[in-house]
């Protein structure tokens, strides 16, 4: 039986794994492992990911450019999802990108009562094993151009299983934490980014390599990966 998570991720968030199954950290460098630990465990408790085909659908008031941007993200992230297929569909999607034409979903949501209205948010529906059944992404109607697609990339990562945010600083560009740039040129380049950063892609790939079961806890992860 599916249930909707009460908390909503905001832009402004079957078997136990044996240690012998854990891959060497040489493939995923220290920053990737640390970033994964910061962003993949929802409420510091569990992992979530898709275990069935992902059918992406655009709804609402979207342009041909919006549609192409979604298609670009699908093509970009497909190699990181292992054997989980992902495609863009016209209807009956389970990964729905809502390009909103009004503020009803933003202004009347109890989750935002004590916060500023966000630029976008993602509402997941999971089963009891923490597998995604559906993801709904909402993009604020006032957003245009670069900011709109930055928010889209951010929420896309949430909807693929990076369910949290990090308040820590990373040297590599990322969407869900903070970045320390080497110089002003690197910062300016990030403002015109068109793709999901490598750090986010590697964290998603780590999630979908299926070495970690969905009931693997953050505490176990920290012992196995971060305490060494």
mmCIF file of N, CA and C in Angstrom, residues 5 13 34 68 80 91 130 159 172 184 197 205 210 218 220 223-224 226:
data_model
loop_
_atom_site.group_PDB
_atom_site.id
_atom_site.type_symbol
_atom_site.label_atom_id
_atom_site.label_comp_id
_atom_site.label_asym_id
_atom_site.label_seq_id
_atom_site.Cartn_x
_atom_site.Cartn_y
_atom_site.Cartn_z
ATOM 1 N N UNK A 5 4.601 10.860 1.580
ATOM 2 C CA UNK A 5 5.403 11.435 2.640
ATOM 3 C C UNK A 5 4.812 12.774 3.044
ATOM 4 N N UNK A 13 14.755 19.632 -0.524
ATOM 5 C CA UNK A 13 15.085 18.571 0.061
ATOM 6 C C UNK A 13 14.069 17.716 -0.714
ATOM 7 N N UNK A 34 31.077 11.220 0.481
ATOM 8 C CA UNK A 34 30.604 12.162 1.497
ATOM 9 C C UNK A 34 29.319 12.855 1.033
ATOM 10 N N UNK A 68 12.127 20.303 -24.276
ATOM 11 C CA UNK A 68 13.456 19.870 -24.719
ATOM 12 C C UNK A 68 14.431 19.769 -23.549
ATOM 13 N N UNK A 80 23.314 6.722 -15.706
ATOM 14 C CA UNK A 80 23.601 6.580 -14.279
ATOM 15 C C UNK A 80 22.590 5.692 -13.556
ATOM 16 N N UNK A 91 1.519 10.780 -21.702
ATOM 17 C CA UNK A 91 0.485 10.642 -20.671
ATOM 18 C C UNK A 91 0.798 9.447 -19.781
ATOM 19 N N UNK A 130 10.292 1.676 0.514
ATOM 20 C CA UNK A 130 10.957 2.929 0.164
ATOM 21 C C UNK A 130 11.280 3.031 -1.324
ATOM 22 N N UNK A 159 13.957 13.715 -7.245
ATOM 23 C CA UNK A 159 12.997 12.720 -7.730
ATOM 24 C C UNK A 159 13.661 11.417 -8.151
ATOM 25 N N UNK A 172 33.587 20.456 -5.466
ATOM 26 C CA UNK A 172 32.994 20.236 -6.789
ATOM 27 C C UNK A 172 31.606 20.863 -6.846
ATOM 28 N N UNK A 184 36.687 33.393 -9.386
ATOM 29 C CA UNK A 184 35.481 34.059 -9.878
ATOM 30 C C UNK A 184 35.040 33.488 -11.224
ATOM 31 N N UNK A 197 25.555 18.537 -12.474
ATOM 32 C CA UNK A 197 26.975 18.425 -12.136
ATOM 33 C C UNK A 197 27.429 16.974 -11.965
ATOM 34 N N UNK A 205 24.513 7.540 -9.530
ATOM 35 C CA UNK A 205 25.061 6.260 -9.988
ATOM 36 C C UNK A 205 25.346 5.336 -8.805
ATOM 37 N N UNK A 210 23.040 -0.506 -6.725
ATOM 38 C CA UNK A 210 22.308 -1.517 -5.948
ATOM 39 C C UNK A 210 23.162 -2.325 -4.977
ATOM 40 N N UNK A 218 21.802 5.291 7.532
ATOM 41 C CA UNK A 218 22.890 6.256 7.421
ATOM 42 C C UNK A 218 23.993 5.939 8.425
ATOM 43 N N UNK A 220 24.940 2.968 9.445
ATOM 44 C CA UNK A 220 25.738 1.891 8.855
ATOM 45 C C UNK A 220 26.661 2.443 7.767
ATOM 46 N N UNK A 223 29.680 4.215 9.212
ATOM 47 C CA UNK A 223 30.664 3.267 9.738
ATOM 48 C C UNK A 223 31.435 2.604 8.600
ATOM 49 N N UNK A 224 30.719 2.170 7.567
ATOM 50 C CA UNK A 224 31.333 1.414 6.476
ATOM 51 C C UNK A 224 32.151 2.273 5.519
ATOM 52 N N UNK A 226 32.684 6.164 5.913
ATOM 53 C CA UNK A 226 33.246 7.447 6.327
ATOM 54 C C UNK A 226 34.140 7.370 7.554
#
